[in-house]
Short mmCIF file of C-alpha atoms in Angstrom, two decimals:
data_model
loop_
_atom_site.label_atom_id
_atom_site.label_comp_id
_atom_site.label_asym_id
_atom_site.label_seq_id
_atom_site.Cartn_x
_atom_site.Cartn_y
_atom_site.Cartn_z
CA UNK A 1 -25.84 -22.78 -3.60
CA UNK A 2 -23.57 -23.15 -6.50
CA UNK A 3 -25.95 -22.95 -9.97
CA UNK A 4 -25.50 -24.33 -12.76
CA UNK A 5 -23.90 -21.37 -14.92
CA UNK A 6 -21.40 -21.30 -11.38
CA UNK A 7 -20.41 -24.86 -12.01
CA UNK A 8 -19.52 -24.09 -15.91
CA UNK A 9 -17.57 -21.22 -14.96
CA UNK A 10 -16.02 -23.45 -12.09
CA UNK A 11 -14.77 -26.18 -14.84
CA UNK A 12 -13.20 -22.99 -16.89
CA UNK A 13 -11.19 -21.78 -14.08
CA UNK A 14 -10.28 -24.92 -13.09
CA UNK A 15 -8.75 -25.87 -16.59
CA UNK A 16 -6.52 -22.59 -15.72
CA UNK A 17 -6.04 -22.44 -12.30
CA UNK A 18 -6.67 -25.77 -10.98
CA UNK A 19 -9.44 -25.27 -9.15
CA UNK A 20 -11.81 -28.25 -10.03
CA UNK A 21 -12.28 -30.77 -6.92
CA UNK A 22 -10.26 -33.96 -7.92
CA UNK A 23 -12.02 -37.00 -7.85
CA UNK A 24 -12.24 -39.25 -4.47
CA UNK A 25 -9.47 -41.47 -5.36
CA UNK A 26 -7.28 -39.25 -6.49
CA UNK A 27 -7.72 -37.35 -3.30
CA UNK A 28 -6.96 -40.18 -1.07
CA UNK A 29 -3.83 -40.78 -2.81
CA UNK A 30 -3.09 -37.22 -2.44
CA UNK A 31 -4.46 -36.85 0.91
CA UNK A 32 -2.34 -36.26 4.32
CA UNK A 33 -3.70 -38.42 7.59
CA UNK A 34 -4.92 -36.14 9.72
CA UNK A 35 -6.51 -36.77 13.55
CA UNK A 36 -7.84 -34.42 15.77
CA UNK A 37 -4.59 -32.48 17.09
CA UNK A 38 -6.64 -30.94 20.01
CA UNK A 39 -4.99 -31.06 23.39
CA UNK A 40 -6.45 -33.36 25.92
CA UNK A 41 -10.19 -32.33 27.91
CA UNK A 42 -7.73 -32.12 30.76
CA UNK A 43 -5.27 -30.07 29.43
CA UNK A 44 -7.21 -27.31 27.60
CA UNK A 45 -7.41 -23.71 29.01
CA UNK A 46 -10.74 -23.32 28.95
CA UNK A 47 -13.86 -25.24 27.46
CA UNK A 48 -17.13 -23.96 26.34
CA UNK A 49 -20.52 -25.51 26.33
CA UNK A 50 -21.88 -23.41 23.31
CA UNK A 51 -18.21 -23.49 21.49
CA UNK A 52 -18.50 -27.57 21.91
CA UNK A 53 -22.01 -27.69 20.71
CA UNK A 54 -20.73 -25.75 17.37
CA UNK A 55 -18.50 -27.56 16.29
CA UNK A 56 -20.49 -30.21 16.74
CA UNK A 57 -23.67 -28.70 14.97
CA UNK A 58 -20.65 -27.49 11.89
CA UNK A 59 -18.68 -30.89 11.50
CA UNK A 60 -21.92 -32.50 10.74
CA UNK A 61 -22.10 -30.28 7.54
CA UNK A 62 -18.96 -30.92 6.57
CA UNK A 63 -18.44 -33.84 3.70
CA UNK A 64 -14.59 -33.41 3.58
CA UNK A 65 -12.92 -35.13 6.56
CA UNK A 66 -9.40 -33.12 5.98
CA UNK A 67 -12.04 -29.95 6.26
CA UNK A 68 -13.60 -31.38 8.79
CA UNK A 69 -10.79 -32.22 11.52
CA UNK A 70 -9.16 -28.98 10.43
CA UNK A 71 -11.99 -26.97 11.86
CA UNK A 72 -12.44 -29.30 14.93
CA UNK A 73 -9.15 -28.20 15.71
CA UNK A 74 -8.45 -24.71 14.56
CA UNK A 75 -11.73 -22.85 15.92
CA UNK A 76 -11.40 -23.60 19.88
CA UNK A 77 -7.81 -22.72 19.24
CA UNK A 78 -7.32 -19.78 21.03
CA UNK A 79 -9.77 -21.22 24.21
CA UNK A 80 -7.88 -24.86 24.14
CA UNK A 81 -4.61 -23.28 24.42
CA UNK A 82 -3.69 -19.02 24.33
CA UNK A 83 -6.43 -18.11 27.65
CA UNK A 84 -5.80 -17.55 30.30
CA UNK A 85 -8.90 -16.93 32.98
CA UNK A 86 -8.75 -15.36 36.64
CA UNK A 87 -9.64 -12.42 38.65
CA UNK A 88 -8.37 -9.41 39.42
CA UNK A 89 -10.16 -7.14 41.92
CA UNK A 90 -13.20 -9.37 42.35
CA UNK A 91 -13.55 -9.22 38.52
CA UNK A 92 -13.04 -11.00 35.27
CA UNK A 93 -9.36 -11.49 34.06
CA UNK A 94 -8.02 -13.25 31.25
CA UNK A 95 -4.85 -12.45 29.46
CA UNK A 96 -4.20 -14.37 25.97
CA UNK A 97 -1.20 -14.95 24.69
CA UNK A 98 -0.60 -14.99 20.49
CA UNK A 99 -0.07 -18.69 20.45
CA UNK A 100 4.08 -19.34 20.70
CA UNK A 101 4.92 -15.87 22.00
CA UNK A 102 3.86 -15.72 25.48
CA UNK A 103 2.69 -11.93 25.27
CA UNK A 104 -0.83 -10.21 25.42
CA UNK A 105 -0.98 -8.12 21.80
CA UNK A 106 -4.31 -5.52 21.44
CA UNK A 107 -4.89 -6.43 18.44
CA UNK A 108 -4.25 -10.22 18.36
CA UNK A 109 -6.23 -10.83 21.67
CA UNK A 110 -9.08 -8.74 20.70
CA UNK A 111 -9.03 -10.97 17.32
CA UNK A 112 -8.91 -14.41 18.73
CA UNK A 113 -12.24 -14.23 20.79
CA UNK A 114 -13.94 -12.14 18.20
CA UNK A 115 -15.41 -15.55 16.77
CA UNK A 116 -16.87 -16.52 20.05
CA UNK A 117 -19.07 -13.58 20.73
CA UNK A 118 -22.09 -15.04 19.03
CA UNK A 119 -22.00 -17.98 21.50
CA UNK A 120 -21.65 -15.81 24.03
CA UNK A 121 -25.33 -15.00 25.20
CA UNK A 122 -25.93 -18.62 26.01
CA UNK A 123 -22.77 -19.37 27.44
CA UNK A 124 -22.20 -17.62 31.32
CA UNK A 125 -18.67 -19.14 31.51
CA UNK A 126 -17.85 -17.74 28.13
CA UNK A 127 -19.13 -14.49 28.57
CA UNK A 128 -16.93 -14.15 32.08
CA UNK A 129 -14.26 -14.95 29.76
CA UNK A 130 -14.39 -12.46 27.30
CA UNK A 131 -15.40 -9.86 30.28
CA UNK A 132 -12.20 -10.55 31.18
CA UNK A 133 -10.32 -9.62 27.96
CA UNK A 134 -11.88 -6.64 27.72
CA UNK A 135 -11.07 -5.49 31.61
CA UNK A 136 -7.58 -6.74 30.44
CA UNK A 137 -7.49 -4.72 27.53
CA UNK A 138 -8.58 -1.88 29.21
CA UNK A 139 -5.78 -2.11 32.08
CA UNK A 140 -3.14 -2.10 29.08
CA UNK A 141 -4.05 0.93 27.57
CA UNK A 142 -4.13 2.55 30.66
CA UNK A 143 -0.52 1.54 31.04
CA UNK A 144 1.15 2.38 27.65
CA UNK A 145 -1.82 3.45 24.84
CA UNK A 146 1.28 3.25 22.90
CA UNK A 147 2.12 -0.18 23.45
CA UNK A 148 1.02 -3.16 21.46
CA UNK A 149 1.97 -5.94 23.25
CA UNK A 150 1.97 -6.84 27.21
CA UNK A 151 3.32 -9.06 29.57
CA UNK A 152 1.11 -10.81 32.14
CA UNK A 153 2.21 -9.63 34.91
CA UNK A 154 4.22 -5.85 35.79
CA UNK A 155 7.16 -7.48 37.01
CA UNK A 156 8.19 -9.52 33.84
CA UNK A 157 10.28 -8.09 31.55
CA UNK A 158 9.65 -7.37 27.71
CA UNK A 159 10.36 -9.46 25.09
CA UNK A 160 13.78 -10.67 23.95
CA UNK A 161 13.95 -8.29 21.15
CA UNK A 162 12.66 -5.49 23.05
CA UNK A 163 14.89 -5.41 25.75
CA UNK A 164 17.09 -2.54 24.24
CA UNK A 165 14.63 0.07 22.34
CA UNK A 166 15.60 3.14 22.80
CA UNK A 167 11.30 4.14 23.30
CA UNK A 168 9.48 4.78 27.03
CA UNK A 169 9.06 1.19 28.28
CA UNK A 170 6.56 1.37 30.72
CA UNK A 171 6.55 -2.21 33.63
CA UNK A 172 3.97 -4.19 31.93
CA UNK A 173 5.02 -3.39 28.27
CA UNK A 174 6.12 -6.27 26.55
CA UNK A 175 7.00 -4.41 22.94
CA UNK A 176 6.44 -0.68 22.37
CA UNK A 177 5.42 0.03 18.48
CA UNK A 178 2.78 2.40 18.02
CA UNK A 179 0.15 0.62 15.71
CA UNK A 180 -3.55 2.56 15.31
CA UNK A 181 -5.41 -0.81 15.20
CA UNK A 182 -3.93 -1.65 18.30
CA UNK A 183 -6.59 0.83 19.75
CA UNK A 184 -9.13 0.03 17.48
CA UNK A 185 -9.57 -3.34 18.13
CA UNK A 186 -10.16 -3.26 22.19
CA UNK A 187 -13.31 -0.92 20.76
CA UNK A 188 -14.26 -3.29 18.38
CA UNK A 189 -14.43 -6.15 20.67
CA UNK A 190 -16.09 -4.01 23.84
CA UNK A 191 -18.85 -2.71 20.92
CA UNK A 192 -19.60 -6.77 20.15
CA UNK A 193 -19.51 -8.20 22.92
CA UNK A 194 -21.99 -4.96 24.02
CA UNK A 195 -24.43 -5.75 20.85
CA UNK A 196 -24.18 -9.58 21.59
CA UNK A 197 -24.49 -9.87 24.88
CA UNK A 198 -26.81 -6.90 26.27
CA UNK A 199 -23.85 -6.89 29.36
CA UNK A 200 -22.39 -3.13 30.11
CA UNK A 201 -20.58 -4.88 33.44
CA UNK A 202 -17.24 -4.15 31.64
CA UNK A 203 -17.69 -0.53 30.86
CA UNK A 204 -17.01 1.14 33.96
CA UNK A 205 -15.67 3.98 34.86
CA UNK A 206 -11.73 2.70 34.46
CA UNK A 207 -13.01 1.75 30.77
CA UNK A 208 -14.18 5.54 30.36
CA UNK A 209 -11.07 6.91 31.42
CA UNK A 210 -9.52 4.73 29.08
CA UNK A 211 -11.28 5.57 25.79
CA UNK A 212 -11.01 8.76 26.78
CA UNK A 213 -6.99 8.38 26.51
CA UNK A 214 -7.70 6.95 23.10
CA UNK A 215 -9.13 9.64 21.62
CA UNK A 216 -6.61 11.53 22.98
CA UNK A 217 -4.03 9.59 21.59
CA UNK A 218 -5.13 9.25 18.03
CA UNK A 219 -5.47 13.28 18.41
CA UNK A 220 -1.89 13.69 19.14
CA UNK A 221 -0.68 11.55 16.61
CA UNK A 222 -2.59 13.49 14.09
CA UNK A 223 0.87 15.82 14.70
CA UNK A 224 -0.56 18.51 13.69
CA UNK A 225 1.95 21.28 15.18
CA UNK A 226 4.61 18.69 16.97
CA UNK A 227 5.87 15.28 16.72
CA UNK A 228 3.73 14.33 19.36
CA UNK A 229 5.50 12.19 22.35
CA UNK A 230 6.38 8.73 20.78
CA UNK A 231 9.42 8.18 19.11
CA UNK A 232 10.84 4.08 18.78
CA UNK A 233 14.68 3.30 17.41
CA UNK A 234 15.70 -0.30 17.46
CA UNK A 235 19.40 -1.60 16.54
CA UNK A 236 18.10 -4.12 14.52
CA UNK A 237 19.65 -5.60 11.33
CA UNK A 238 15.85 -6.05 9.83
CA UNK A 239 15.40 -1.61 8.43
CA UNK A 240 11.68 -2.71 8.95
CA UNK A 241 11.95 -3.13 12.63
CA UNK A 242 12.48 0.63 13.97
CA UNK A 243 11.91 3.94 12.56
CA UNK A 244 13.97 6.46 10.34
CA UNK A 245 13.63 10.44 11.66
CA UNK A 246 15.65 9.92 14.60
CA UNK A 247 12.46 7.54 15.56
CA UNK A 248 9.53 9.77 14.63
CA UNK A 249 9.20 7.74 11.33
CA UNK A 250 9.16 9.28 7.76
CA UNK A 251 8.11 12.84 7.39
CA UNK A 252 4.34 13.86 6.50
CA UNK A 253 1.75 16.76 5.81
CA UNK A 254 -0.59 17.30 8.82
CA UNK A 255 -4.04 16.61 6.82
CA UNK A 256 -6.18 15.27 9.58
CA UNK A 257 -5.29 11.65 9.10
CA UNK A 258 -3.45 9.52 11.82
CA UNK A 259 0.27 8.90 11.92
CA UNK A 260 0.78 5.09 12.32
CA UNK A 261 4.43 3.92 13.18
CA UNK A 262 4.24 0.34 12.40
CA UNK A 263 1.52 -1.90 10.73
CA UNK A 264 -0.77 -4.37 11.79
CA UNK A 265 2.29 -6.81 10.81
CA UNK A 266 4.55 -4.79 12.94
CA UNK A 267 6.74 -3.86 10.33
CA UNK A 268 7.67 -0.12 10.21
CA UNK A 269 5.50 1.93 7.76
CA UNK A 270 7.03 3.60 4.91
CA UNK A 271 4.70 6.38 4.92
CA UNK A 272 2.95 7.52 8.43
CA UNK A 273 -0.59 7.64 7.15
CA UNK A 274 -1.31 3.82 6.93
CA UNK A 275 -5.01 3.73 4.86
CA UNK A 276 -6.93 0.88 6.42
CA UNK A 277 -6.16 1.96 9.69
CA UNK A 278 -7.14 4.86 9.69
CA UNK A 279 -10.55 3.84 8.18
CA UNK A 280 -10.26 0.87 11.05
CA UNK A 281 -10.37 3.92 13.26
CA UNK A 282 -13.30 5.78 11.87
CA UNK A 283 -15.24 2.50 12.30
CA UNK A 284 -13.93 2.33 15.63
CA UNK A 285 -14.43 5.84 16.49
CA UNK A 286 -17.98 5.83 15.12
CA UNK A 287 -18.64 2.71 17.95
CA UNK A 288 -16.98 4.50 20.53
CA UNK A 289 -19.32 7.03 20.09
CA UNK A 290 -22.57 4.84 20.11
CA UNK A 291 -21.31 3.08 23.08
CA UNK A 292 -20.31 6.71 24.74
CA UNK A 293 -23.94 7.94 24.15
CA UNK A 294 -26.04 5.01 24.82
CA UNK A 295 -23.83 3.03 27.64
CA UNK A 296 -21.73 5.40 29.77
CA UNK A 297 -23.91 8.70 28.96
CA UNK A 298 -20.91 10.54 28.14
CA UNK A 299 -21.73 12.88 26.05
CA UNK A 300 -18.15 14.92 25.90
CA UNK A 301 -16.85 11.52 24.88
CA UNK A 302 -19.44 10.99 22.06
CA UNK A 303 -18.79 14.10 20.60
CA UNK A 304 -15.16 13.82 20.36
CA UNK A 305 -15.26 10.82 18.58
CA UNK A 306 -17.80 11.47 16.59
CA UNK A 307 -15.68 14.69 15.44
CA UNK A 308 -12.43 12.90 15.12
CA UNK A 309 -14.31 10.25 13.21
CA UNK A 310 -15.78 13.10 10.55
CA UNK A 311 -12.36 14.68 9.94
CA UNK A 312 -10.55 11.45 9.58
CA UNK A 313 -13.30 10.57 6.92
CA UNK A 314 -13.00 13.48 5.39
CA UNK A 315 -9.08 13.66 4.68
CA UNK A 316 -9.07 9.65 3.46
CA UNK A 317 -11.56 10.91 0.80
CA UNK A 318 -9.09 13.77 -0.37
CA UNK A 319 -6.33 11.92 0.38
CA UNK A 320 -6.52 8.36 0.91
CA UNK A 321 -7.34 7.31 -2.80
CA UNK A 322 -4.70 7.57 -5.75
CA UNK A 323 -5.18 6.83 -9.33
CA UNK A 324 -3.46 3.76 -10.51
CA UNK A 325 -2.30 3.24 -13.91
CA UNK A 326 -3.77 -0.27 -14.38
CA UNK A 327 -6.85 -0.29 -11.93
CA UNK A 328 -7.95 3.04 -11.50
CA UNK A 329 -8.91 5.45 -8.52
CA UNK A 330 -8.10 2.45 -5.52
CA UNK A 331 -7.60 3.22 -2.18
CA UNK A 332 -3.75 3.29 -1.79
CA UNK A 333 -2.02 1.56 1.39
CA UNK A 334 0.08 4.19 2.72
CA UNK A 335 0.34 7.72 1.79
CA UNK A 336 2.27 11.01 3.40
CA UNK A 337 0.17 13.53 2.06
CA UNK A 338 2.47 15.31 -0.18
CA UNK A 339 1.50 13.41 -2.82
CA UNK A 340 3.17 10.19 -2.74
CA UNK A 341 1.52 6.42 -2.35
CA UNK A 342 2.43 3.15 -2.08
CA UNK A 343 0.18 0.88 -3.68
CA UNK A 344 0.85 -2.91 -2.20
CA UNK A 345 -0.99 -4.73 0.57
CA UNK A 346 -0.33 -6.79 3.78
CA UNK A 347 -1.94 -9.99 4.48
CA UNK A 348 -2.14 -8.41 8.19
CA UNK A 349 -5.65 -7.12 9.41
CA UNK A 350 -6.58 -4.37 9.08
CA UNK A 351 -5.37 -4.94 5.41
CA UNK A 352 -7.11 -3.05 1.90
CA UNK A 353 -8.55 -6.72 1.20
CA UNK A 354 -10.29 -7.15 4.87
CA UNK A 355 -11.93 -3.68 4.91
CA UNK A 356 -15.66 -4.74 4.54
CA UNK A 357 -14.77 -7.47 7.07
CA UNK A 358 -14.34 -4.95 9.45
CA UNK A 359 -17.68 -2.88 8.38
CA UNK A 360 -15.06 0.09 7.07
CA UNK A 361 -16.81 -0.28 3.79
CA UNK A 362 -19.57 -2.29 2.03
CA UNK A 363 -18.54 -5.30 -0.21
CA UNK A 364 -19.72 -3.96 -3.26
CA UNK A 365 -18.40 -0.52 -2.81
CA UNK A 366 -16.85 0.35 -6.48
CA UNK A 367 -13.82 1.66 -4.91
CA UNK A 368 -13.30 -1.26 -2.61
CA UNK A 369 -13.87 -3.81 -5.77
CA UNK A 370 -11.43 -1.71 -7.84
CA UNK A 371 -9.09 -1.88 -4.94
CA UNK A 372 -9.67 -5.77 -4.32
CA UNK A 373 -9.11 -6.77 -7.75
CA UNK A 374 -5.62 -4.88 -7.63
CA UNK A 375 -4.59 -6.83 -4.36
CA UNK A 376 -5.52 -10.22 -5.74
CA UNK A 377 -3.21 -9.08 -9.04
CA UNK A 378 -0.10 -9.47 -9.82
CA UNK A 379 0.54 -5.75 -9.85
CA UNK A 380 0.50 -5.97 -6.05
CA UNK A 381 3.92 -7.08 -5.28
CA UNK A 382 3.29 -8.89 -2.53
CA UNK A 383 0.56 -11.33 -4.14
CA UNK A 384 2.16 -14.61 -4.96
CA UNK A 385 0.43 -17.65 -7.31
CA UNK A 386 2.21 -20.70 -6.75
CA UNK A 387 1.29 -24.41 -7.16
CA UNK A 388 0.05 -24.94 -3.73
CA UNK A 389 -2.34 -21.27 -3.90
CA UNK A 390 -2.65 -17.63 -4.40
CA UNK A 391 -2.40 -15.49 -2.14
CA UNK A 392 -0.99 -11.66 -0.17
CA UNK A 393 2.23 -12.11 2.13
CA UNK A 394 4.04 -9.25 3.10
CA UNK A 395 7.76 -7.48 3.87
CA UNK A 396 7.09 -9.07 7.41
CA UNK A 397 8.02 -13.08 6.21
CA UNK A 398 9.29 -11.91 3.01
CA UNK A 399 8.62 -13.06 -0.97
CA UNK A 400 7.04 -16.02 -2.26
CA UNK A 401 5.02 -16.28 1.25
CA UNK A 402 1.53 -16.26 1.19
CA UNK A 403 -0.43 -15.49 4.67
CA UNK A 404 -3.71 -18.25 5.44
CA UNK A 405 -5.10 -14.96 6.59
CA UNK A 406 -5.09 -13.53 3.47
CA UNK A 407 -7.14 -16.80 1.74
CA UNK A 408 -8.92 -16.89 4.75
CA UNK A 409 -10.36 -12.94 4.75
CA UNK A 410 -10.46 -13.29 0.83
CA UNK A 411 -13.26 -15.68 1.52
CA UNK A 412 -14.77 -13.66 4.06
CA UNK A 413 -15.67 -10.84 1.93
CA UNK A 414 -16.09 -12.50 -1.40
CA UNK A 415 -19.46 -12.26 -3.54
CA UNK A 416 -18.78 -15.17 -5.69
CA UNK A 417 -19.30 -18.98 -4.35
CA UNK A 418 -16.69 -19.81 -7.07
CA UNK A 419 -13.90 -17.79 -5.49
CA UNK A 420 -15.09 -19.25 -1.57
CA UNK A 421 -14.72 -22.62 -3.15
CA UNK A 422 -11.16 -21.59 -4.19
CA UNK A 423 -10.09 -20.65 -1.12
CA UNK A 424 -12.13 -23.78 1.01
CA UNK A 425 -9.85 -26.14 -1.39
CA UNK A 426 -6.62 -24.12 -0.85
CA UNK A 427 -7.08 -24.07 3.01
CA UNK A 428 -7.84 -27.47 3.21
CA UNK A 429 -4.80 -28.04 1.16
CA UNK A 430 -2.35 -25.82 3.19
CA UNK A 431 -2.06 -27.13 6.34
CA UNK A 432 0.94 -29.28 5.80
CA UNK A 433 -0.50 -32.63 7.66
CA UNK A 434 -0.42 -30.13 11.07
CA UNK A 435 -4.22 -30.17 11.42
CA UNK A 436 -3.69 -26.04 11.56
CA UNK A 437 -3.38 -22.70 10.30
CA UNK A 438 0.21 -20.84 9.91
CA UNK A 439 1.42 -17.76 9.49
CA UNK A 440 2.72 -18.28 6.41
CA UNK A 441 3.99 -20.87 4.07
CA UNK A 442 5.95 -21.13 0.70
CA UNK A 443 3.83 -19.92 -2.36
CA UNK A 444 4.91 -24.07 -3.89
CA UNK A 445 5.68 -25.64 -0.70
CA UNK A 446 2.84 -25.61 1.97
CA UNK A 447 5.29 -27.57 3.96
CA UNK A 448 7.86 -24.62 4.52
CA UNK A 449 5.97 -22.61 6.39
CA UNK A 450 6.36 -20.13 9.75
CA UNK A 451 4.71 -20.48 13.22
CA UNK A 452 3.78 -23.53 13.54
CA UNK A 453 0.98 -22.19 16.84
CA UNK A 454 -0.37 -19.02 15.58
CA UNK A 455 -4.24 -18.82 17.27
CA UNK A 456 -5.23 -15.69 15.36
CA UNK A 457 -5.53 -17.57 11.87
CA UNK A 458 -6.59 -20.60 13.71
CA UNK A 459 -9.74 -18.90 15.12
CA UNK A 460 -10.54 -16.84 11.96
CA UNK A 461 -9.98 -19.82 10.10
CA UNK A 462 -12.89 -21.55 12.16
CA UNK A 463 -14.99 -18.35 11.91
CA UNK A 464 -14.77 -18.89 8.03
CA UNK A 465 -16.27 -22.30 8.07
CA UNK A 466 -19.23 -21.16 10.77
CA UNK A 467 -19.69 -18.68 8.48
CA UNK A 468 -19.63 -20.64 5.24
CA UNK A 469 -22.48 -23.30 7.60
CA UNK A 470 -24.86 -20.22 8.09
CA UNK A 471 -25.06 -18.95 4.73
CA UNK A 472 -23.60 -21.41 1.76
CA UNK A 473 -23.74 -25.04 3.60
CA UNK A 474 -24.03 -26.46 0.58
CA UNK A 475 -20.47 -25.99 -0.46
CA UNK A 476 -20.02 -28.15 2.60
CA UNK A 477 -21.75 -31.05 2.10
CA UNK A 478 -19.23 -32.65 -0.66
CA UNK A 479 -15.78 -33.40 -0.90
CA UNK A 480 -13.38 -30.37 -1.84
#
């Protein structure tokens, strides 16, 4: 609940940075008419009981309409239109596509359901459903670990823009970059749907083998006497679309981290050893080994990750942090481990910003809260303040972009009501009359903006706001 001292430091920002809640006429001159943009009962790919009875229990909490239809439409996003439920082999299948690319990414799959797994104990249906991801997800790895993205069926070929890399493409592969959250979130999503659900059906012996051949695979790209076996080159006019060193990426000291090709954005990493990855994967690693020990009873498995997990931890604490001029000992984005850092962030999970989201760190870890108020600064040169909001892009869109996600996970992990009401009024605000979430829009113009069906910031969009109903419903009940 916002108090009274909250409210007086409310009416100072907002005399700076706009922030103040305009007054109900003014807003309704300002407003854009918005309806429920949901596709039809008929037409949806899959409907929920529990997922219905949410948004039903959330809109009542909500005082702003424009907030209000926004969420009714953005949370059952990925179910309404990206899944895509079946069987294979007697067993749960569902592939999910990104939204308007028509491909199965680990990471973007394993983040579109993530919002549903509290639902899913009281939900059968649901539960089938995101059974089915993981079996999916599992069946990918085992194809490419190297892969990020997958086409539904063997026989299709990969995307457009893939058809000519010059990497192993694998039948089934729909894009080839090697990304270490890629692997990290299939774990992350098998671990909570595990925790919420009580259900060990999906961890069978194929998933074993499987997280076996992840450990295996963030071993090897620890290169620590080759180059290990994935190289990528695309002829591409976009440098941030393939890799320099004849496709083994930029060159770097073999300190115990993980080499990462590309980012969570799937641009190409400057340097190999991308930071919040590589805590991503000690997080990861650390629930591998839980699940290894008190699921499958493997206890070769558990000890391997729980050993790759220590030295991983233990090189990001000698190497991961730099000392910046302005803020500080912050964790730096990318390093090579001679020496050199780049200090920026990437409105793409796992990003510096979203690291207590993920449970790498604690919210009010001193390094994390050094490093967050450098993101959110302009000395991170992909933070952009603009008329419409304030916000991280990244190289992927370009300057002057800001990412929803980035609002969207800056609200997630923020301490301060005052800052969540920020971000409520500049997502509310952003949506361009669409009734959704974006990838990105123009830092003055929430009108330009890119991807027009993009389920990942749909769904975490709609996690915010169940979120923000649990434990601060009181910034709901008036208009933003």
């Amino acid at each position: 609940m916002l108090t009274r001292r909250d409210m007086v430091k409310l009416g100072v920002l907002a005399a700076t940075q706009n922030l103040l809640p305009r007054s109900r006429a003014s807003q309704a001159r300002d407003s854009v008419e918005l309806r429920s943009a949901r596709p039809a009962p008929a037409k949806r790919q899959f409907r929920s009981e529990a997922v219905e009875r949410e948004i039903g229990r959330v809109r009542e909490l909500i005082a702003d309409s424009h907030l209000a239809l926004l969420f009714e439409n953005c949370y059952p996003n990925t179910l309404d239109t990206t899944v895509f439920p079946s069987t294979f082999e007697g067993k749960p299948d569902t592939f999910v596509i990104t939204g308007d690319i028509a491909a199965m990414w680990l990471r973007d799959s394993g983040a579109q359901v993530w919002p549903y797994l509290p639902l899913a104990a009281q939900d059968r249906e649901l539960r089938n459903l995101l059974e089915g991801v993981i079996r999916r997800q599992t069946r990918c790895i085992l194809i490419d670990p190297y892969a990020n993205a997958f086409s539904r069926d063997t026989s299709a070929p990969p995307l457009s823009f893939s058809l000519h890399d010059d990497t192993r493409m694998l039948p089934g592969v729909a894009e080839r970059k090697w990304e270490i959250d890629s692997l990290c979130y299939p774990i992350r999503l098998a671990h909570g749907y595990w925790r919420a659900t009580g259900d060990t059906s999906p961890f069978d012996e194929q998933w074993r083998v499987a997280m076996h051949l992840v450990v295996a695979t963030f071993r090897a790209q620890q290169r620590k006497s080759s180059e290990g076996p994935y190289r990528f080159l695309r002829l591409t006019e976009t440098p941030n679309d393939t890799l320099q060193g004849n496709g083994y990426g930029a060159p770097a000291s073999a300190i115990g981290l993980i080499h990462s090709a590309f980012r969570p954005s799937d641009d190409a990493c400057m340097f190999p050893f991308l930071i919040p990855s590589n805590l991503f994967a000690v997080k990861a690693l650390g629930d591998l080994a839980q699940m290894a020990t008190e699921v499958l009873g493997d206890r070769e498995l558990a000890t391997d990750a729980t050993t790759l997990a220590a030295e991983v931890r233990h090189a990001l604490q000698w190497h991961g942090m730099a000392h910046h001029g302005i803020h500080g000992k912050i964790w730096a984005y990318e390093v090579d481990g001679f020496g050199n850092a780049l200090f920026s962030d990437d409105a793409n999970i796992p990003s510096l910003l979203a690291l207590p989201y993920l449970g790498c760190v604690r919210d009010d870890d001193p390094v994390y809260l050094r490093t967050r108020r450098f993101v959110l600064s302009p000395d991170n040169p992909y933070f952009f303040k603009g008329t419409a909001a304030e916000g991280v892009g990244g190289p992927h869109i370009g300057v002057n972009q800001i990412w929803p996600m980035s609002i969207i996970v800056r609200a997630l992990t923020s301490r301060s009501q005052v800052e969540l009401l920020a971000c409520l009024r500049w997502l509310r605000n952003i949506d361009a009359g669409t009734g959704f979430m974006h990838e990105s829009f123009d830092k003055d113009d929430p009108a330009k903006f890119t991807r027009p069906w993009f389920a990942w910031a749909n769904t975490l969009f709609g996690e915010l706001i169940v979120k923000v109903s649990r434990e601060s419903p009181s910034l709901l009940a008036s208009d933003l």
